[in-house]
């Protein structure tokens, strides 16, 4: 029996575990349109409500309401929907490809498609993302070639990273997509440095850092916040709160701090919290933060509230730690369904067009996969040059490594 | 030529490069207004402006992490970690990020970055102001790790590092900042002024990374050393009257294998000296290389003289520090085998 007058260790637990029936009906979700649109030069301390509420535009019936609405053109919205559908299809195909042994690993972004695809539309050429491994939507939003993504996933002969990296750790400088690394949080502070460089250089480029809810516990999250707070470079610091870090629910990383966006308040930085499954809201918030950064008004921290509907990766089984039906019970719904409803309501889309688009996207993704598989998959077909592992570590190969290469070549 | 201490030579290298290349940005803890706790950046902020040389929060991972981002942008940051003993919070950024960005992105991104760190003991710095963590960097593929022992080299190597397209760990033996030190702590401190190696050219010049320097030619044995140990070994050879060939490695990775091998093949004997602890220290790598490529020329076992395998102590400084007696004895024993 614990003595109530003594210190005790608190171990936070998620509300629901396997076997439970998830019920989020008591979770307070602010109404769409309720959160105000602050001026770009707002004093960060005035954004306390924004750090604890959720900016939402799309109502349950699909209508766009409130001061944050009406930023995107009809074409942008339709293109965004198709890109979200493309990313979801890519995920499904690549998970299947992993099960077939064509690659070793894959990380899906099921349910989080709006976060990256809507955000990327607020950036311009010359801006730079510092993504995590769950941000491939930043590439899909720019129509980065699917075949090239798959070449990387399959580690084949045309893999732009020469077979060196695990699947999905893409790098695409020309698309403003910094090389993804496996160790968490490191890129968040690098984004701040890149933005500092842009400011030193006098350019108007901005950087976007990305991190998940779990990785906010890494020390580099704190370093990034301190440096961004001190030097006020043009950076947007995105926290994608998908509720789960592998098997660990967000409460373990967050404790009782209320929200992740609220972390920004202590650093004197602008904080916004947004419905990550609301394509319009993510874009509006991104646009606000990007403009603020570009006009030299300082960094913004955005918490995207979403839900990791899929497994953490192909190596994960979420049924071991959370209810199977939890993603259906999640109150913010599905980003694709919600944008689809909005577009249908405005007469810009229909069930028929949706079905047709799905079929077209299926064909496009399958065609890209077929083309990529011709370049090889992990265990069959053409593969990257084995001797290539000695190239490109340094600008020029040093003597000790050159000797190793020559010794190793005898084994080829 | 001007007489300069190592501190002045480092400052001059930064000044030369900041003047030549607007991409060179210098920052770290106390580096800006104050000019650094060792004065290595004194006057740079006043001369080049606050956005070129500035103070940083006390966050090593933040300093290195932001510098990696800057390097990716296209600048050439030169950041300072106040003591090498405090680089550990940045170790993740150094070993898993800076070192691998070129490789893992297949050249899509690069990381031209210099990280300066005062290193080494002999100053009563105790546990966390005396460490020599070079082996923790030389073990990391993708880094260059260098360490000068004279003002001339400090300036030329730092300029070379700042022009290098890859990340360079630039270790500065703080015991040598103001004068050479041969381990004779009982004698008066000497200054670089008037010392032949304190003569430093003005303006731009480089000392190429990856090239060792033969500090004393000899026939009896080869001594492989770097940093403060170069001066200790020179004194020990003199005192023991051993005709040692003393090689200042200067660059640990890339390593000047050709100079090392040519010397050991000539002398047939090898002693390795470093301040860092013995077990799994850089000396183990050197010994392994020498026995691998010079085995048939060796007349005696390779001896290593190093710091003891303990944390750097305070009061027992001179019992820990591999001084001229210990190195001299190893030389003599190696020659007499």
XYZ file of C-alpha atoms in Angstrom, chain A residues 393-396, chain B residues 23 71 75-76 98 101-102 109-114 142 144 159-168 209:
30
model
C 32.809 9.336 -47.902
C 35.289 12.167 -48.336
C 35.648 14.477 -51.313
C 38.889 12.602 -52.026
C 31.156 32.246 -45.895
C 27.340 24.020 -43.860
C 28.504 28.572 -45.410
C 31.782 27.457 -43.832
C 28.536 15.695 -39.825
C 26.116 13.648 -44.650
C 28.165 13.428 -47.850
C 24.668 17.440 -49.403
C 28.103 18.076 -47.896
C 29.417 19.292 -44.571
C 32.397 21.642 -44.846
C 32.723 22.339 -41.143
C 35.580 22.865 -38.672
C 34.017 10.452 -42.557
C 39.229 14.273 -40.405
C 43.407 27.484 -42.932
C 43.638 24.122 -44.706
C 40.811 22.807 -42.515
C 38.641 25.818 -43.335
C 39.225 25.194 -47.030
C 38.615 21.462 -46.744
C 35.340 20.212 -48.242
C 34.787 17.761 -45.351
C 34.256 18.046 -41.588
C 37.477 18.521 -39.634
C 46.117 17.852 -43.831
